[in-house]
Amino acid sequence: MKRKLRINGHSHLLPYPEEIPEFMKEKEIFWVDDERKHMLQKGWRRPVTDSSFFLDEKLLWMEKNKIDHAVVLNLSQLYGNGLRLEEMKKALRFQNDFNAKVQREHPSKFTCGFVVHPGFIYGALDEMKRCVEELDLKVLCLPTHFMDSIGQWRCVFDEENDRIFELADKYKLAIEIHPYDGDKMIKLENTNWRFHLIWMLAQCGDAYHFYTLNGMQERFKNIRTCFAHGGQLAQMNLGRRIQGFDGRPDLFEGKTHPRKAVGHKNIFFDTLVHDTDSLKLMFKRQGTNQVLMGLDDPYPLGEMESDKQSSYPGKILDLAIDQKIISESEKEEIWEDNVLQWLFGEDEKAKQDLINKIIG
């Protein structure tokens, strides 16, 4: 009987300082200090809290924690919101080229994503074509919200972005939806990590709201969309959305009922909800088949080693087993089968090709 794989569907990777182009630091777009202690942007700095932010150390961390493969998403700091057009294009192109290089040089260890900016639709479509056809990247990373060309914040699933999803549907891409930039969208003082602890969940919930209202899971049948951090608010807010839809039909003319998306085979969520009660609700609402392993490593809100939290990668599923929330076979599916299903859908050959790369 073959060993089941452990595939992490939500990971991040920092370039080493010397890999970041000089213009990124000159323009204060994004850089890492030479000591590898902080990542920085204009007026912003964040500590590098684990050595596995970087490639060689990530590989050691994966080996230590028996993680066979990881899906590396783009860095949230490189969505390009608020940058001038040419600076944004160069910054996102760097991110995509970096991820492509990681995937190309370590195909047994990493499947990498690419990012485009929906506010500049023609450039986004061109970059999608380049990333898929030239760089062989098959995971499209999008923010829940973006700043358009006149400085207005929009949901990524606004209907004027349909051309992005039409092209993604043509290429049969996996899509990752991730929140960021809440402090730029919401006029509240950024204290006590409120935008990461509270507002990120609201951003995911808002994006899921419009994804499902616009019936995108049926309109674009070839894409498979995963919402980061378990789409946590989307799970507990379902009843309120249903009551609103039923109670004020005048506000939802031409929209799809929220119930129709629940448990849909092309909508996925990762496991990063931090407690088994939330995990249990997600399993009950969506079904275990629609949940995939997501560690969000190496960030401190990811499922990392922590003595204070008695935590380690994979802990929440071990707890779910102990509490009889899921079976061992369901746990194995969340680590392997469900990640592969999100990545490749019904393409069994692509799944087997990746498995062969991983196991050698």
Coordinates of C-alpha atoms in Angstrom, one line a residue:
M1 CA 0.0 0.0 0.0
K2 CA 1.5 3.3 -1.1
R3 CA 2.2 6.0 1.4
K4 CA -0.2 9.0 1.3
L5 CA 1.5 12.3 0.5
R6 CA 1.5 15.4 2.7
I7 CA 1.0 18.3 0.4
N8 CA 0.6 21.8 1.8
G9 CA -1.8 23.9 -0.3
H10 CA -0.9 27.3 1.3
S11 CA 2.7 28.3 1.6
H12 CA 4.8 31.4 1.0
L13 CA 8.4 32.1 0.2
L14 CA 10.6 35.2 0.4
P15 CA 13.4 35.9 -2.1
Y16 CA 16.8 36.3 -0.6
P17 CA 17.8 40.0 -0.3
E18 CA 20.2 39.7 -3.2
E19 CA 17.5 38.3 -5.5
I20 CA 15.3 41.3 -5.2
P21 CA 15.9 43.9 -8.0
E22 CA 17.4 47.2 -7.0
F23 CA 14.5 49.2 -8.3
M24 CA 12.2 47.5 -5.7
K25 CA 14.2 49.0 -2.9
E26 CA 14.9 52.3 -4.6
K27 CA 11.1 52.8 -5.2
E28 CA 10.4 51.4 -1.7
I29 CA 8.1 48.8 -3.2
F30 CA 9.4 45.8 -1.3
W31 CA 12.7 44.5 -0.1
V32 CA 14.4 42.3 2.6
D33 CA 17.3 43.7 4.7
D34 CA 20.8 42.2 4.2
E35 CA 20.6 40.5 7.6
R36 CA 17.4 38.8 6.6
K37 CA 15.7 40.1 9.8
H38 CA 12.9 42.2 8.2
M39 CA 10.8 42.6 5.1
L40 CA 10.1 46.2 4.2
Q41 CA 8.0 48.6 2.2
K42 CA 7.7 52.4 2.3
G43 CA 6.5 53.2 5.9
W44 CA 6.2 49.5 6.8
R45 CA 8.4 46.7 8.2
R46 CA 7.7 43.3 9.4
P47 CA 10.0 40.8 11.2
V48 CA 11.1 37.7 9.5
T49 CA 9.9 35.3 12.2
D50 CA 11.3 32.0 10.8
S51 CA 14.3 31.0 8.8
S52 CA 11.9 29.0 6.5
F53 CA 10.8 32.2 4.8
F54 CA 13.8 31.4 2.5
L55 CA 14.2 28.6 0.1
D56 CA 17.1 26.5 1.4
E57 CA 15.7 26.8 5.0
K58 CA 12.2 26.0 3.7
L59 CA 13.4 22.8 2.2
L60 CA 15.0 21.8 5.5
W61 CA 11.8 22.7 7.4
M62 CA 9.7 20.6 5.0
E63 CA 12.0 17.6 5.5
K64 CA 11.9 18.0 9.2
N65 CA 8.1 18.2 9.3
K66 CA 7.6 15.4 6.6
I67 CA 5.9 17.7 4.1
D68 CA 6.4 16.2 0.7
H69 CA 5.3 19.2 -1.5
A70 CA 4.0 22.7 -1.1
V71 CA 1.9 25.2 -3.1
V72 CA 3.8 28.5 -3.0
L73 CA 1.5 31.5 -3.4
N74 CA 2.6 35.0 -4.2
L75 CA 3.6 37.4 -1.4
S76 CA 0.6 39.5 -0.3
Q77 CA 2.8 42.6 -0.3
L78 CA 3.2 42.2 -4.0
Y79 CA -0.4 42.5 -5.2
G80 CA 0.6 45.9 -6.6
N81 CA -2.2 48.0 -5.1
G82 CA -1.5 51.7 -5.2
L83 CA 1.6 51.5 -7.4
R84 CA 2.1 53.4 -10.6
L85 CA 1.3 51.2 -13.6
E86 CA 4.9 50.5 -14.8
E87 CA 6.2 49.9 -11.3
M88 CA 3.3 47.5 -10.6
K89 CA 4.0 45.6 -13.8
K90 CA 7.7 45.2 -13.1
A91 CA 7.1 44.2 -9.4
L92 CA 4.5 41.6 -10.3
R93 CA 6.6 40.3 -13.2
F94 CA 9.5 39.9 -10.7
Q95 CA 7.3 37.9 -8.3
N96 CA 6.0 35.6 -11.1
D97 CA 9.5 35.0 -12.5
F98 CA 10.8 34.2 -9.1
N99 CA 8.0 31.7 -8.4
A100 CA 8.5 30.1 -11.8
K101 CA 12.2 29.7 -11.1
V102 CA 11.5 28.0 -7.8
Q103 CA 9.0 25.6 -9.5
R104 CA 11.4 24.9 -12.4
E105 CA 14.4 24.2 -10.2
H106 CA 12.5 22.2 -7.5
P107 CA 9.5 20.5 -9.3
S108 CA 9.3 17.7 -6.8
K109 CA 8.9 20.2 -3.9
F110 CA 7.0 23.1 -5.2
T111 CA 4.0 24.1 -7.3
C112 CA 4.0 27.8 -7.6
G113 CA 1.3 30.5 -8.2
F114 CA 1.3 33.7 -10.2
V115 CA -0.4 37.1 -9.6
V116 CA -2.0 39.7 -11.8
H117 CA -3.6 43.0 -11.0
P118 CA -7.3 43.1 -12.0
G119 CA -7.4 46.9 -12.1
F120 CA -5.5 46.9 -15.4
I121 CA -7.4 44.2 -17.3
Y122 CA -5.4 44.0 -20.6
G123 CA -2.1 43.8 -18.8
A124 CA -3.5 41.2 -16.5
L125 CA -4.7 39.0 -19.5
D126 CA -1.3 39.3 -21.1
E127 CA 0.5 38.3 -17.9
M128 CA -1.8 35.4 -17.5
K129 CA -0.9 34.1 -21.0
R130 CA 2.8 34.6 -20.3
C131 CA 2.7 32.8 -16.9
V132 CA 0.7 29.8 -18.2
E133 CA 2.1 29.3 -21.7
E134 CA 5.8 30.3 -21.1
L135 CA 6.3 29.8 -17.3
D136 CA 4.1 26.7 -16.9
L137 CA 2.4 28.2 -13.8
K138 CA -1.1 26.8 -13.2
V139 CA -2.2 28.5 -9.9
L140 CA -3.6 32.1 -10.3
C141 CA -3.3 34.1 -7.0
L142 CA -5.7 37.0 -6.6
P143 CA -6.4 39.4 -3.8
T144 CA -9.9 39.5 -2.3
H145 CA -9.9 43.2 -3.2
F146 CA -7.9 45.5 -5.4
M147 CA -7.5 49.2 -6.1
D148 CA -8.7 50.3 -9.5
S149 CA -7.2 52.9 -11.8
I150 CA -9.0 55.7 -10.1
G151 CA -8.2 54.7 -6.6
Q152 CA -11.5 52.9 -5.7
W153 CA -11.4 49.6 -3.8
R154 CA -13.2 46.8 -5.6
C155 CA -14.0 43.2 -5.0
V156 CA -12.0 40.9 -7.3
F157 CA -15.2 39.2 -8.4
D158 CA -16.9 42.4 -9.8
E159 CA -18.4 41.5 -13.2
E160 CA -16.0 43.7 -15.2
N161 CA -13.3 41.2 -14.3
D162 CA -15.1 38.3 -16.0
R163 CA -12.5 38.3 -18.8
I164 CA -9.9 37.2 -16.2
F165 CA -12.0 34.3 -15.2
E166 CA -12.9 33.5 -18.8
L167 CA -9.2 33.1 -19.6
A168 CA -8.7 31.2 -16.3
D169 CA -11.5 28.9 -17.4
K170 CA -9.9 28.3 -20.8
Y171 CA -6.6 27.3 -19.1
K172 CA -8.5 25.3 -16.4
L173 CA -6.6 27.0 -13.6
A174 CA -6.7 26.6 -9.9
I175 CA -7.3 30.0 -8.2
E176 CA -6.3 31.1 -4.7
I177 CA -8.1 34.0 -3.1
H178 CA -6.2 35.7 -0.3
P179 CA -6.9 38.9 1.7
Y180 CA -4.6 41.8 2.3
D181 CA -4.4 45.6 2.5
G182 CA -7.3 45.9 4.9
D183 CA -5.6 48.8 6.6
K184 CA -5.7 50.7 3.3
M185 CA -9.3 50.0 2.7
I186 CA -10.8 50.6 6.2
K187 CA -10.3 53.9 8.1
L188 CA -9.4 52.4 11.5
E189 CA -6.1 52.7 13.4
N190 CA -3.9 49.7 12.8
T191 CA -3.5 48.5 16.3
N192 CA -3.3 45.0 17.9
W193 CA -3.0 43.3 14.6
R194 CA -6.7 43.9 14.0
F195 CA -6.5 43.8 10.2
H196 CA -4.9 40.3 10.3
L197 CA -7.0 38.9 13.1
I198 CA -10.4 40.4 12.2
W199 CA -10.6 42.1 8.9
M200 CA -8.9 39.5 6.8
L201 CA -11.8 37.2 7.6
A202 CA -14.3 39.8 6.6
Q203 CA -12.4 40.4 3.3
C204 CA -12.6 36.6 2.5
G205 CA -16.3 36.6 3.5
D206 CA -17.0 39.6 1.2
A207 CA -15.2 38.0 -1.7
Y208 CA -17.0 34.6 -1.2
H209 CA -20.3 36.6 -1.0
F210 CA -19.8 38.0 -4.5
Y211 CA -18.3 34.9 -6.0
T212 CA -21.4 32.9 -5.1
L213 CA -23.9 35.7 -5.8
N214 CA -22.5 35.9 -9.3
G215 CA -22.8 32.2 -9.7
M216 CA -19.1 31.9 -10.8
Q217 CA -18.8 28.3 -9.7
E218 CA -21.4 27.4 -12.4
R219 CA -20.5 30.1 -15.0
F220 CA -16.8 29.0 -15.1
K221 CA -17.0 25.3 -14.6
N222 CA -13.3 24.6 -15.3
I223 CA -11.8 26.7 -12.6
R224 CA -11.4 25.6 -8.9
T225 CA -11.3 28.4 -6.4
C226 CA -9.8 28.1 -2.9
F227 CA -10.5 30.7 -0.2
A228 CA -7.6 31.2 2.2
H229 CA -7.9 30.9 6.0
G230 CA -10.8 28.6 5.7
G231 CA -13.0 31.4 4.4
Q232 CA -13.9 31.5 8.1
L233 CA -16.5 34.2 8.1
A234 CA -18.1 32.6 5.0
Q235 CA -18.9 29.5 7.1
M236 CA -20.6 31.2 10.1
N237 CA -22.3 33.9 8.1
L238 CA -24.2 31.7 5.7
G239 CA -27.5 32.0 7.6
R240 CA -27.4 35.8 7.6
R241 CA -26.7 35.9 3.9
I242 CA -29.6 33.6 3.2
Q243 CA -32.0 35.6 5.3
G244 CA -30.8 38.8 3.6
F245 CA -31.2 37.3 0.1
D246 CA -34.7 35.9 0.9
G247 CA -35.8 39.0 2.9
R248 CA -34.8 41.7 0.4
P249 CA -35.0 40.2 -3.0
D250 CA -35.1 43.7 -4.5
L251 CA -31.3 43.9 -3.6
F252 CA -30.4 40.7 -5.3
E253 CA -32.1 40.8 -8.7
G254 CA -30.3 38.5 -11.1
K255 CA -28.1 37.0 -8.4
T256 CA -27.7 33.4 -7.4
H257 CA -29.0 32.1 -4.1
P258 CA -26.2 31.5 -1.4
R259 CA -27.4 28.0 -0.8
K260 CA -26.4 26.9 -4.3
A261 CA -22.7 27.3 -3.6
V262 CA -22.6 25.3 -0.4
G263 CA -20.5 22.2 -0.8
H264 CA -19.9 22.9 -4.5
K265 CA -17.2 20.7 -6.0
N266 CA -15.3 23.6 -7.5
I267 CA -15.1 25.7 -4.3
F268 CA -12.4 24.9 -1.7
F269 CA -11.2 26.2 1.6
D270 CA -8.0 25.5 3.5
T271 CA -7.7 24.2 7.0
L272 CA -6.2 27.3 8.6
V273 CA -9.0 28.2 11.0
H274 CA -7.0 27.7 14.3
D275 CA -9.6 25.7 16.3
T276 CA -11.6 22.5 15.8
D277 CA -15.0 24.1 16.4
S278 CA -14.5 26.2 13.3
L279 CA -13.1 23.3 11.4
K280 CA -16.1 21.2 12.4
L281 CA -18.5 23.8 11.1
M282 CA -16.6 24.0 7.8
F283 CA -16.7 20.2 7.4
K284 CA -20.4 20.2 8.2
R285 CA -21.3 23.0 5.8
Q286 CA -18.9 22.2 2.9
G287 CA -18.0 18.5 3.3
T288 CA -14.5 17.3 3.9
N289 CA -13.9 16.8 0.2
Q290 CA -13.9 20.6 -0.3
V291 CA -11.2 21.3 2.4
L292 CA -7.5 21.1 1.7
M293 CA -4.4 21.4 3.9
G294 CA -3.2 24.9 4.3
L295 CA -0.4 25.8 6.7
D296 CA 0.2 29.4 5.7
D297 CA 3.8 28.9 6.6
P298 CA 6.1 30.5 7.6
Y299 CA 4.0 33.3 9.0
P300 CA 3.3 33.3 12.8
L301 CA -0.5 33.0 12.1
G302 CA 0.4 29.9 10.1
E303 CA 0.4 26.4 11.6
M304 CA 4.1 26.5 12.7
E305 CA 6.1 25.1 15.6
S306 CA 5.3 27.0 18.8
D307 CA 6.0 25.9 22.3
K308 CA 3.6 28.6 23.7
Q309 CA 0.8 27.3 21.5
S310 CA 2.0 23.7 21.7
S311 CA 1.6 23.8 17.9
Y312 CA 3.2 22.1 14.9
P313 CA 2.3 21.7 11.2
G314 CA -0.7 19.4 11.0
K315 CA -1.9 19.8 14.5
I316 CA -5.4 20.8 13.8
L317 CA -6.1 17.7 11.8
D318 CA -4.6 15.5 14.5
L319 CA -6.9 17.2 17.0
A320 CA -9.8 16.6 14.6
I321 CA -8.9 12.9 14.7
D322 CA -8.7 12.9 18.5
Q323 CA -12.1 14.5 18.7
K324 CA -13.6 12.2 16.1
I325 CA -14.5 15.0 13.8
I326 CA -12.9 13.2 10.8
S327 CA -11.6 9.8 10.0
E328 CA -8.0 8.8 9.2
S329 CA -8.9 8.4 5.5
E330 CA -10.5 11.9 5.4
K331 CA -7.4 13.3 7.0
E332 CA -5.2 11.7 4.3
E333 CA -7.5 13.1 1.6
I334 CA -7.2 16.6 3.0
W335 CA -3.4 16.3 2.9
E336 CA -3.2 14.8 -0.6
D337 CA -6.4 14.1 -2.7
N338 CA -8.2 17.4 -2.1
V339 CA -5.1 19.5 -2.8
L340 CA -4.6 17.6 -6.1
Q341 CA -8.3 18.0 -6.9
W342 CA -8.1 21.7 -6.4
L343 CA -4.9 22.0 -8.5
F344 CA -6.0 19.8 -11.4
G345 CA -9.7 19.1 -11.3
E346 CA -10.6 16.0 -13.4
D347 CA -7.1 15.9 -15.1
E348 CA -6.0 12.6 -13.7
K349 CA -2.8 12.6 -15.8
A350 CA -1.7 15.9 -14.3
K351 CA -2.3 14.6 -10.8
Q352 CA -0.3 11.5 -11.5
D353 CA 2.5 13.5 -13.2
L354 CA 2.9 15.6 -10.0
I355 CA 2.8 12.5 -7.8
N356 CA 5.5 10.9 -9.9
K357 CA 7.7 14.0 -9.5
I358 CA 7.2 14.0 -5.8
I359 CA 7.9 10.3 -5.2
G360 CA 10.7 10.2 -7.8

